[in-house]
Coordinates of C-alpha atoms in Angstrom, one line a residue:
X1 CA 0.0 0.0 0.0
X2 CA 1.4 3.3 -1.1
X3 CA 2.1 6.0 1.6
X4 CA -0.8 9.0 1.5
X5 CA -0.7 11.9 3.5
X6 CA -1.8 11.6 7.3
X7 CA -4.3 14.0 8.3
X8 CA -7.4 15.9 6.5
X9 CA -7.0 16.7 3.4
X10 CA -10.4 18.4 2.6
X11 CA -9.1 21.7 0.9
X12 CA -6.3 21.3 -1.7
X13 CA -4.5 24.2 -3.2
X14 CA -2.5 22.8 -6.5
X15 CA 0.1 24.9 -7.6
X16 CA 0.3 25.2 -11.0
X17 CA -2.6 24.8 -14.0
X18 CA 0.0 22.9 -16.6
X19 CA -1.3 19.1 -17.7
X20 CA 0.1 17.5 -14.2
X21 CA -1.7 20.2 -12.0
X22 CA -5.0 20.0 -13.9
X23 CA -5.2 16.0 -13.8
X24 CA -4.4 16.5 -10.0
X25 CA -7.2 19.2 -9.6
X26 CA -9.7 16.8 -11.8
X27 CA -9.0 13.7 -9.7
X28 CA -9.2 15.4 -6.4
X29 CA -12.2 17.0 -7.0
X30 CA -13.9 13.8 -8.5
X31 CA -13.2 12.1 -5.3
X32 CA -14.7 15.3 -2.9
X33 CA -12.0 18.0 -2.3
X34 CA -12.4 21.2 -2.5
X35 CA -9.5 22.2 -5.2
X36 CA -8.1 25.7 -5.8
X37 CA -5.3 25.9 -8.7
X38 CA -3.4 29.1 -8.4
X39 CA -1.3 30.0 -12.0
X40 CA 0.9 32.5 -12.6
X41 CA -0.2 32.7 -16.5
X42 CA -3.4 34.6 -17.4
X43 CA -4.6 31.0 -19.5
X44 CA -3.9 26.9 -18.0
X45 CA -1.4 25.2 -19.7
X46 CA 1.8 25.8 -17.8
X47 CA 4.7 24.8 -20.5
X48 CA 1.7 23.6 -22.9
X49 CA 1.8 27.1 -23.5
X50 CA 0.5 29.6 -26.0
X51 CA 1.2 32.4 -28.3
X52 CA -0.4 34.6 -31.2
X53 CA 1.4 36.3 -33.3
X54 CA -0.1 37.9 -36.6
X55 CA -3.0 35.4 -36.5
X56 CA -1.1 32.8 -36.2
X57 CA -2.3 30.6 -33.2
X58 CA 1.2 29.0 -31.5
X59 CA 1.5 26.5 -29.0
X60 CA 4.9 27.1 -27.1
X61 CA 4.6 23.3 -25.5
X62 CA 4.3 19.5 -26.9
X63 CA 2.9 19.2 -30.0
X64 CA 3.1 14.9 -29.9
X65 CA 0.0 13.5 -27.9
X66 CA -0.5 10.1 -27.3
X67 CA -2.4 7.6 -25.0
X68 CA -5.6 9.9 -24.7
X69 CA -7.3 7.3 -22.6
X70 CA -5.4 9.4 -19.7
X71 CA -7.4 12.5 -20.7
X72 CA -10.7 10.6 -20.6
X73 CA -9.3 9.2 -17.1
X74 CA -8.9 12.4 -16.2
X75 CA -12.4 13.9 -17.4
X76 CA -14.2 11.1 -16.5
X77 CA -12.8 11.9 -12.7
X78 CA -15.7 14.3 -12.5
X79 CA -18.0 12.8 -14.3
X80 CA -17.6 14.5 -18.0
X81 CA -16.5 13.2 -21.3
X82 CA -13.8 13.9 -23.6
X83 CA -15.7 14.1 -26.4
X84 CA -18.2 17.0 -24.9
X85 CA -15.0 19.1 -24.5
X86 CA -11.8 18.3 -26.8
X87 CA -11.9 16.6 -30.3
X88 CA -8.9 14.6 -31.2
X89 CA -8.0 14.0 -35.1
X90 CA -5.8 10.8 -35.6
X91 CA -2.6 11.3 -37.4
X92 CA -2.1 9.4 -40.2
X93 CA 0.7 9.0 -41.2
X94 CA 2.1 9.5 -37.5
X95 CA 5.2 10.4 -38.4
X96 CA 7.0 11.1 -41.5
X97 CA 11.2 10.0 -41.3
X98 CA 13.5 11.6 -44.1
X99 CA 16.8 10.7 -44.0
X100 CA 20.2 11.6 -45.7
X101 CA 20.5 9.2 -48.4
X102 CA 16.9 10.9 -49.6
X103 CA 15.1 7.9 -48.8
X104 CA 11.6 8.5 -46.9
X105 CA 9.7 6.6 -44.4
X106 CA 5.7 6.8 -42.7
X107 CA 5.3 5.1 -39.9
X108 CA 1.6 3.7 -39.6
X109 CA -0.1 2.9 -36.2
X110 CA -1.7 -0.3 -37.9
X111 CA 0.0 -3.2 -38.3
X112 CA -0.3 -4.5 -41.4
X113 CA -0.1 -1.2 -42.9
X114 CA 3.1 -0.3 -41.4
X115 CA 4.3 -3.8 -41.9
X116 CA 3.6 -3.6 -45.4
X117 CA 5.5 0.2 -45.4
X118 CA 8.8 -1.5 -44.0
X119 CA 8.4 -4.5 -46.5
X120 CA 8.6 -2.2 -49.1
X121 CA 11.2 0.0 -47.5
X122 CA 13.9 -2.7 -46.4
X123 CA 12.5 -6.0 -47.5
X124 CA 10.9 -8.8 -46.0
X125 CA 13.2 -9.7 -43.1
X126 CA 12.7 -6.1 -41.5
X127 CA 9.2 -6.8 -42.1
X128 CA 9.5 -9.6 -40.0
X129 CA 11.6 -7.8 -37.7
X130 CA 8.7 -5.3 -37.5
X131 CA 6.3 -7.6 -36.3
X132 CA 8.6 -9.3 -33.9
X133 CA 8.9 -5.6 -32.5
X134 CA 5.6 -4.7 -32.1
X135 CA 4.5 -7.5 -30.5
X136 CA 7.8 -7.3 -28.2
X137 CA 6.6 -3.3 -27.7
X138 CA 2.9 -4.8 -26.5
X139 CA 4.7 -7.0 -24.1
X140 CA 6.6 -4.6 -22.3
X141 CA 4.2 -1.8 -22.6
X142 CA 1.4 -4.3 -20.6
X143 CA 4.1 -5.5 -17.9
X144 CA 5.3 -1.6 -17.1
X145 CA 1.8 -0.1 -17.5
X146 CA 0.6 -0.4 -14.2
X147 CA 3.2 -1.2 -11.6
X148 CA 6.1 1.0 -13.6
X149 CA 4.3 3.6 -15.4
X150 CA 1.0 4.1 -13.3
X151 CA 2.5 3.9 -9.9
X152 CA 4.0 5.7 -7.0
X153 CA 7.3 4.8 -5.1
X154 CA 8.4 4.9 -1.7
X155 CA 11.4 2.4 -1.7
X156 CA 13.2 1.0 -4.2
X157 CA 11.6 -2.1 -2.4
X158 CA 8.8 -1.9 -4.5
X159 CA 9.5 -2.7 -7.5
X160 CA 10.2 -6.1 -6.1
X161 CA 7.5 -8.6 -7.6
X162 CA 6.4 -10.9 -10.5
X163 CA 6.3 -8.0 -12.9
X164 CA 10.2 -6.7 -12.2
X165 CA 10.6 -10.2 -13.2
X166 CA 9.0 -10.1 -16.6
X167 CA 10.7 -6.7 -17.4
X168 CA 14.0 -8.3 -17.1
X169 CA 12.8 -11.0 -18.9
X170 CA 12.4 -8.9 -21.6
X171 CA 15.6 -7.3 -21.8
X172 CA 14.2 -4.2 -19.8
X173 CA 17.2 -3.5 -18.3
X174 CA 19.3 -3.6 -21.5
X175 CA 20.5 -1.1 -23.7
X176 CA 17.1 0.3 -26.2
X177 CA 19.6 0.6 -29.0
X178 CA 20.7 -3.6 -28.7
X179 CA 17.3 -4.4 -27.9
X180 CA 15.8 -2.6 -30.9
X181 CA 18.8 -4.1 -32.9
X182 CA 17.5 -7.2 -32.5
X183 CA 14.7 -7.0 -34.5
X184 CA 15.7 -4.4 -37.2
X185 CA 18.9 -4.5 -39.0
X186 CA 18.1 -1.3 -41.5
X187 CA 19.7 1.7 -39.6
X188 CA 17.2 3.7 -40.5
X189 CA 14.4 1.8 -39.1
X190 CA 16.7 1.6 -36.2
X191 CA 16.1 5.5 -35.7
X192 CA 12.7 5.5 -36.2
X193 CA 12.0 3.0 -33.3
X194 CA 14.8 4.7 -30.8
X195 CA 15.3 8.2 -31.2
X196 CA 12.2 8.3 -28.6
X197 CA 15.3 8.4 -26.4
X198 CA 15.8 12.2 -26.7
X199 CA 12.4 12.7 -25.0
X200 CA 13.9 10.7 -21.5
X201 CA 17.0 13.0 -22.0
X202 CA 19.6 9.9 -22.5
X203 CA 21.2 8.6 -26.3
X204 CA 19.6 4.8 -27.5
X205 CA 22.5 3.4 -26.4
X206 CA 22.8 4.6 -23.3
X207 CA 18.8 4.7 -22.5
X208 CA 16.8 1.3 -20.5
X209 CA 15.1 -0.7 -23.3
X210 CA 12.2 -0.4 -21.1
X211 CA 12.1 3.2 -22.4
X212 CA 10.9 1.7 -25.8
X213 CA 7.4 2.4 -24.5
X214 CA 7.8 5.8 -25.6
X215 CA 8.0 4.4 -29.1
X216 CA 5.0 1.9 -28.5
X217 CA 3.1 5.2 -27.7
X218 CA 4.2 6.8 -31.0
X219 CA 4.4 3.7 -33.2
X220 CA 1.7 1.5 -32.1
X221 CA -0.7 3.2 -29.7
X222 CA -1.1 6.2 -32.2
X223 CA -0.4 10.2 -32.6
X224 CA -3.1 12.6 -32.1
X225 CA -4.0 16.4 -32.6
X226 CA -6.7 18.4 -30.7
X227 CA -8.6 20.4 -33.0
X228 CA -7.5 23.9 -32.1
X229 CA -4.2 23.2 -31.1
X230 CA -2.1 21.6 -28.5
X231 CA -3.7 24.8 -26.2
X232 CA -7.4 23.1 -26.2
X233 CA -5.8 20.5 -24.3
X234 CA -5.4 22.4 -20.8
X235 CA -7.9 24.5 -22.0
X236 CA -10.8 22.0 -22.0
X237 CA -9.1 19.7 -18.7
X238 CA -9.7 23.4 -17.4
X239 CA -13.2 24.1 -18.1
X240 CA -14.5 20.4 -16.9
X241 CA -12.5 21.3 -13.9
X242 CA -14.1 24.8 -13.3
X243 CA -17.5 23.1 -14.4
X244 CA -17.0 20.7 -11.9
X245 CA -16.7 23.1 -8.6
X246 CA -12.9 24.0 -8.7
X247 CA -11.5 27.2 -8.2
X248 CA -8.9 29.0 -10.5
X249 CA -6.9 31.8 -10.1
X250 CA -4.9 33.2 -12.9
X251 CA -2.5 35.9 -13.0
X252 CA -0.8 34.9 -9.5
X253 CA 2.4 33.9 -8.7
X254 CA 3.4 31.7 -5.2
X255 CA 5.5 33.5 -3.1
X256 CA 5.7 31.4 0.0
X257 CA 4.3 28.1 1.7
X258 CA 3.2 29.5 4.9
X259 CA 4.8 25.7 6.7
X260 CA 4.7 24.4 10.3
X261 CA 8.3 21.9 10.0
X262 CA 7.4 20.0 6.9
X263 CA 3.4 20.6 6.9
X264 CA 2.0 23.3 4.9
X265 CA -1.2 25.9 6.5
X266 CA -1.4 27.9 3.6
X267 CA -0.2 29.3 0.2
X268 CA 0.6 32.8 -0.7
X269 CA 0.7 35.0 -3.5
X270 CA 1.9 38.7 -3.2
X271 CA -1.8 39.7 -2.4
X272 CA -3.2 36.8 -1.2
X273 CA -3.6 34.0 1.7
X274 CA -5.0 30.4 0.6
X275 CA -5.5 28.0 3.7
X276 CA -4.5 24.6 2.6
X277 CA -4.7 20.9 4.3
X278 CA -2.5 19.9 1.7
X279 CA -0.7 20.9 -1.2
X280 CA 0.1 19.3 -4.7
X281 CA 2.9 21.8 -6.4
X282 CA 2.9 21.2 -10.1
X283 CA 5.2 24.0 -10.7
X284 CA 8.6 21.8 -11.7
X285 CA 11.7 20.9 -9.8
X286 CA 12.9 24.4 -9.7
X287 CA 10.0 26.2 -8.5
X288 CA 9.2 23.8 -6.0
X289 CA 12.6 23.7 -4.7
X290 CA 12.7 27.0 -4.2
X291 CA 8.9 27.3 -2.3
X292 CA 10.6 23.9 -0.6
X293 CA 13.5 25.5 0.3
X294 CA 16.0 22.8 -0.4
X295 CA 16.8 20.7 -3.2
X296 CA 15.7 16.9 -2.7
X297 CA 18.8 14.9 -0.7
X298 CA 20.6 12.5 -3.6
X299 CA 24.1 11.4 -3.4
X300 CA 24.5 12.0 -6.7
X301 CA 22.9 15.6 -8.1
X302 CA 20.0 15.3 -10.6
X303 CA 21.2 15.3 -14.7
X304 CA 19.3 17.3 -16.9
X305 CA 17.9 16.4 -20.2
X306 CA 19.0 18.0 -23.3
X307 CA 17.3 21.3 -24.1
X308 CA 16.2 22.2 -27.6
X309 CA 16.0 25.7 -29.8
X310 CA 12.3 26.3 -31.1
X311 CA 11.6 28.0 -34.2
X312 CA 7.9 29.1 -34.9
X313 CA 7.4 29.7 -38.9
X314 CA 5.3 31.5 -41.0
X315 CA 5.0 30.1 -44.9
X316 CA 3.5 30.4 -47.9
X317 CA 3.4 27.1 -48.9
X318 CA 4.7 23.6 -47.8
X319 CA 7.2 21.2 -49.2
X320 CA 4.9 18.7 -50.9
X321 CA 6.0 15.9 -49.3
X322 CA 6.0 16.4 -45.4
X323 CA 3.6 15.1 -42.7
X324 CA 2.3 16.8 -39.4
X325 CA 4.9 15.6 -37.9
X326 CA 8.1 15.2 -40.1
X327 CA 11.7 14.2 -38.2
X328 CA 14.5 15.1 -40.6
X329 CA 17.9 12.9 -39.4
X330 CA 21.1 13.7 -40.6
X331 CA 23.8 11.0 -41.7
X332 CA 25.1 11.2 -38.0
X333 CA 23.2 9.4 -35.4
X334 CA 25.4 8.2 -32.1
X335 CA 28.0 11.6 -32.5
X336 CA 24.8 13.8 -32.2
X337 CA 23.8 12.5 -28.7
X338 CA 27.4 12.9 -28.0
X339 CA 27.6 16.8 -28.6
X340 CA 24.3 18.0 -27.4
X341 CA 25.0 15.7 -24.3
X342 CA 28.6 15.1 -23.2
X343 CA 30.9 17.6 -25.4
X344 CA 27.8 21.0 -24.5
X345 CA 28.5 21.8 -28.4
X346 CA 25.1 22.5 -31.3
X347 CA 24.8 19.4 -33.8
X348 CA 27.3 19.7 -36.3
X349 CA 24.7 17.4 -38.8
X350 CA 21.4 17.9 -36.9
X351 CA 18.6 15.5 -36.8
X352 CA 15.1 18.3 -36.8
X353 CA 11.9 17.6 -35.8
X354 CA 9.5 19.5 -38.1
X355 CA 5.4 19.9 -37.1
X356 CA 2.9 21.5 -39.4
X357 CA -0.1 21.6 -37.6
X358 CA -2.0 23.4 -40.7
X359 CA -1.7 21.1 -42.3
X360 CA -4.9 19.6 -40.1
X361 CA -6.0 22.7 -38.7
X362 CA -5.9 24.9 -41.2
X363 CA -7.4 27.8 -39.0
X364 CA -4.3 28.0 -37.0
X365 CA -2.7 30.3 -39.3
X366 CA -3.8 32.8 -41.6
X367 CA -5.6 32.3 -45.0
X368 CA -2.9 31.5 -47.2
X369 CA -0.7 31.2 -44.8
X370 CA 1.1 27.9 -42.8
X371 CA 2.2 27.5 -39.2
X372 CA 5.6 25.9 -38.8
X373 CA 7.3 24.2 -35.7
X374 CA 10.9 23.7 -36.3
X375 CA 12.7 21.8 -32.9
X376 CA 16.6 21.7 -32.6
X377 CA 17.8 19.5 -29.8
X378 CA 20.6 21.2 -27.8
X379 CA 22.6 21.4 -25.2
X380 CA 21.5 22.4 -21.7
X381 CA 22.6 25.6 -19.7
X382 CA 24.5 23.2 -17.3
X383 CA 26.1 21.4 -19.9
X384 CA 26.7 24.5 -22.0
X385 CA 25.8 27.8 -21.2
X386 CA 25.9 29.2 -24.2
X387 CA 25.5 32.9 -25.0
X388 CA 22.4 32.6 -26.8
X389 CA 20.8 36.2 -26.8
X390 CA 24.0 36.5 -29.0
X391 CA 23.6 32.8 -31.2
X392 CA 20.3 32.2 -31.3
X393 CA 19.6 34.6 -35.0
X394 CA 22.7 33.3 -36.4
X395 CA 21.5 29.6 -35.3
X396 CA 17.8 30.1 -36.3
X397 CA 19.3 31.0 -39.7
X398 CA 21.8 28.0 -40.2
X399 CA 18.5 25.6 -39.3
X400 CA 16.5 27.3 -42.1
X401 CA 19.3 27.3 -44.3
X402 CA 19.6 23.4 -43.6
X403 CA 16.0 22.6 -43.8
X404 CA 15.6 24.5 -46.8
X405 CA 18.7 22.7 -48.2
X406 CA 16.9 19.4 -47.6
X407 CA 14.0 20.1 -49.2
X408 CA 11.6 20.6 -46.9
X409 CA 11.0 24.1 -45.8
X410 CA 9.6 26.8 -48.3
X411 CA 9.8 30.6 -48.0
X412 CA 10.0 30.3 -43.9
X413 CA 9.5 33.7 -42.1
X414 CA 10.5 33.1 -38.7
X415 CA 8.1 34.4 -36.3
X416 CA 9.3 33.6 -32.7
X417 CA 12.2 31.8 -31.4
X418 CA 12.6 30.0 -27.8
X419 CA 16.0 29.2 -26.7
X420 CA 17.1 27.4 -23.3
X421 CA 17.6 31.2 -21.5
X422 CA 13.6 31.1 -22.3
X423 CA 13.1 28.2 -20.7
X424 CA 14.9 29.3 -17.9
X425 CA 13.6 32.1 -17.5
X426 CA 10.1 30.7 -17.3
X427 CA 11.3 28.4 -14.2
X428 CA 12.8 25.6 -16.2
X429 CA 15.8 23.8 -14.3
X430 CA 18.9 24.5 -16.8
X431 CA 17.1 25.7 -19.1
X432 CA 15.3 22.5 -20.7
X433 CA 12.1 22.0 -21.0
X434 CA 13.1 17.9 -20.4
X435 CA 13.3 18.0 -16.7
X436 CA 15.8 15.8 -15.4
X437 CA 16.9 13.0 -17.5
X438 CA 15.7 9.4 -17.5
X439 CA 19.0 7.5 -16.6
X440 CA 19.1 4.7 -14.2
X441 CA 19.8 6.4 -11.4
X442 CA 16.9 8.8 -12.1
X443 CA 14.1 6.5 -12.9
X444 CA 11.4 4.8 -11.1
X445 CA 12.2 5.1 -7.1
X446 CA 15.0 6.8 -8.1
X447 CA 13.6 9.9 -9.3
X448 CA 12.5 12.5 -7.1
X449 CA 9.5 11.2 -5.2
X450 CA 6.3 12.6 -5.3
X451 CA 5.9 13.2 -1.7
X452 CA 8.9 14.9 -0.2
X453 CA 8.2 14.1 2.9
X454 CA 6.9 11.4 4.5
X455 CA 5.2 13.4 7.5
X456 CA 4.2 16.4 5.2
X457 CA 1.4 17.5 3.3
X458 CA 3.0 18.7 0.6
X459 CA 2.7 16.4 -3.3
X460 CA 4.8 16.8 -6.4
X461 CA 3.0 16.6 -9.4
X462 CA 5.0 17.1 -13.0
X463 CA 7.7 15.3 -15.3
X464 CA 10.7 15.9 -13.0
X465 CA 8.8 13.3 -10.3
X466 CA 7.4 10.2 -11.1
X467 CA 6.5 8.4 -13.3
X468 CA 8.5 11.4 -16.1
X469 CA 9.0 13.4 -19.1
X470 CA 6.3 13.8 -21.5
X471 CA 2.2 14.0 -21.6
X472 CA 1.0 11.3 -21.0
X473 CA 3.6 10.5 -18.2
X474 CA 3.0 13.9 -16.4
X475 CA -1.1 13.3 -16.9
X476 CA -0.6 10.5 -14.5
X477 CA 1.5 12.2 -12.2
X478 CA -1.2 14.2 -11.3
X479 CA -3.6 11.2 -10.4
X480 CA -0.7 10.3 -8.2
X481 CA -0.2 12.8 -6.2
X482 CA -4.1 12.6 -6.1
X483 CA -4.0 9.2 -4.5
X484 CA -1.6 10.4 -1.8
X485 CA -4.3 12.9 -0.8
X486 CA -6.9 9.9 -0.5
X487 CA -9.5 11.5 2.3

């Protein structure tokens, strides 16, 4: 039995309206607290953020969303339904994959569609490989689901069971690049099914293979976009909330946890006192360190994952051959993670994540117009702080220049640009948007738990505590830190 708080936990103040704090806010309140969400921003979203610029409708945040049974979870903890508040169009394909050669791949969510894609890609033993894969990828996803993914830790104790059994049974505790290897032999499909490792902050070949359910979310359970934009996501988990009898507060920023030793009384703004029982701070490891006052106690500091440059695009018109979501590698694959991770240095032949969502909303952007995401991987602040109110124009440029090289950006017209001093400056732990990185020593009961204390009142909610980086992970960190607030 997990450890909950001790005590009443009637009223709840949950710092914080990104995607953790709202599906904390939703599942207390379906279970009878009285939930107030205090957010700094005048809109919920927290890094699911937004911006307009020239009609153009931007979402700072994600743009991937998979596993939406955790949003119906989450509406369903107070009684509504997804589909009265958010509609989700499937992605098909859910992914395009252009690589140096010139060679192009679509990775399809059904089987014998995408198996028939790799047959005709790399032949008939990948296509074997590929079904070997998925139904490896179902395996593991169903053993880490619910004890791995889905739960809370207080001891490393309690991972100890049947299923920790299966995992390593399956190689979970291998490398994701040998275990990947195993079934594909094409180095392209090899990236395809592993560079899901960037998200958890590690390189394939140093990340868990039990990682690879990151790429069973992509690949198998399927890519989604919310009509409207990534912003209707918090945006609609906001308005069941409010519909449902919680309280929000916009335009406020936390100041102090008025605390008793490790028990909190109340929260306050600059203008404002909010009496608590208990707390669930969804703010990220920096700001709740900071209203903590001390970092958590680890022998070994946290590692941060990479950050990444973000360049939001105006066009006229669209290569002809990309996707909603198109990831552009370059011929080098391991050397990459090497630079943006352990030499602090920008990719010297960068692998790009480019996302059009007009291309399936077109009323994002303006008639005759196209909204373009372009996403650089970098180096963190920690690993490199890098002078980037000096680089990041001359950067910017040297992406578009590439992309357009390769065919697949027209007549770009940048319109905003995010760098890691953004993120860190909007509360971001050196400066990446990643949170800490998903190595061994950071995972599972290794990562900062979600209650801080054992005799406090006080939750963590958010991708730098369990179960991680990511939407759907951080949409059931919030229903955990829920469940250690059970009344």
């Amino acid at each position: 039995m997990v450890h909950v708080v001790k005590g009443r936990t009637d009223r709840v103040v949950v710092v914080g309206a990104g995607l953790s704090g709202l599906s904390a806010a939703l599942h207390l309140r379906g279970a009878g607290h009285e939930v107030t969400v205090l957010e700094k921003q005048p809109h919920p979203g927290g890094l699911a953020g937004r911006l307009d610029v020239d009609g153009h409708r931007i979402d700072t945040g994600p743009t991937v969303l998979t596993m939406p049974e955790l949003l119906d979870d989450a509406f369903g903890a107070v009684g509504a339904r997804r589909e009265d508040h958010l509609e989700l169009l499937p992605l098909h394909p859910a992914y395009r994959a252009t690589f140096a050669d010139g060679s192009a791949f679509d990775v399809h969510t059904d089987a014998d569609r995408m198996e028939q894609a790799v047959h005709d890609f790399a032949g008939a033993r990948e296509a074997q490989g590929y079904r070997d894969l998925r139904d490896w990828l179902g395996r593991l996803y169903e053993v880490e689901r619910d004890r791995f993914i889905g739960a809370s830790f207080d001891s490393p104790l309690d991972l100890l069971g049947p299923d920790l059994v299966k995992l390593a049974r399956l190689g979970g505790f291998g490398s994701l690049a040998r275990a990947v290897g195993k079934f594909l032999h094409d180095d392209r499909l090899r990236r395809v099914f592993t560079f899901q490792a960037l998200y958890a902050g590690v390189a394939p070949r140093d990340a868990l293979a039990a990682y690879a359910v990151i790429s069973y979310m992509d690949t198998i359970a399927g890519v989604w976009f919310p009509r409207g934009g990534m912003r209707a996501v918090p945006q609609s988990l906001a308005d069941a909330a409010a519909a449902a009898g919680v309280e929000f507060v916009y335009g406020v920023e936390v100041t102090e946890l008025e605390r008793t030793g490790n028990r909190v009384a109340a929260v306050h703004t600059s203008d404002a006192r909010f009496p608590c029982d208990a707390v669930v701070l969804a703010t990220g490891p920096a700001q709740s360190t900071r209203l903590l006052r001390g970092k958590p106690r680890r022998v070994v500091p946290l590692r941060w994952s990479p950050s990444a440059v973000v360049v939001h695009l105006s066009s006229s018109r669209v290569a002809d051959d990309l996707a909603h979501h198109t990831i552009s590698f370059g011929e080098k694959w391991d050397g990459t993670f090497d630079e943006i991770i352990r030499q602090g240095t920008l990719m010297s032949d960068p692998s790009l994540l480019l996302t059009t969502p007009s291309l399936t909303d077109p009323e994002l952007a303006p008639e005759g117009r196209h909204l373009q995401y372009l996403l650089a991987p970098c180096p963190n602040l920690d690993v490199a702080p890098l002078r980037w109110e000096k680089l990041a124009e001359r950067y910017t440029g040297q992406l578009i220049e590439e992309m357009s090289a390769r065919k697949l950006l027209v007549d770009p017209e940048p319109l905003a640009i995010v760098t890691p001093d953004d993120w860190a400056r909007d509360g971001q732990a050196a400066g990446t948007p990643f949170s800490a990185a998903h190595t061994f020593a950071q995972t599972g009961p290794f990562r900062p738990a979600n209650l801080p204390f054992r005799d406090g009142n006080v939750v963590l909610a958010g991708s730098g505590t369990t179960p991680g980086v990511g939407i759907p992970p951080v949409l059931i960190s919030g229903r955990l830190a829920a469940e250690r607030l059970r009344r």
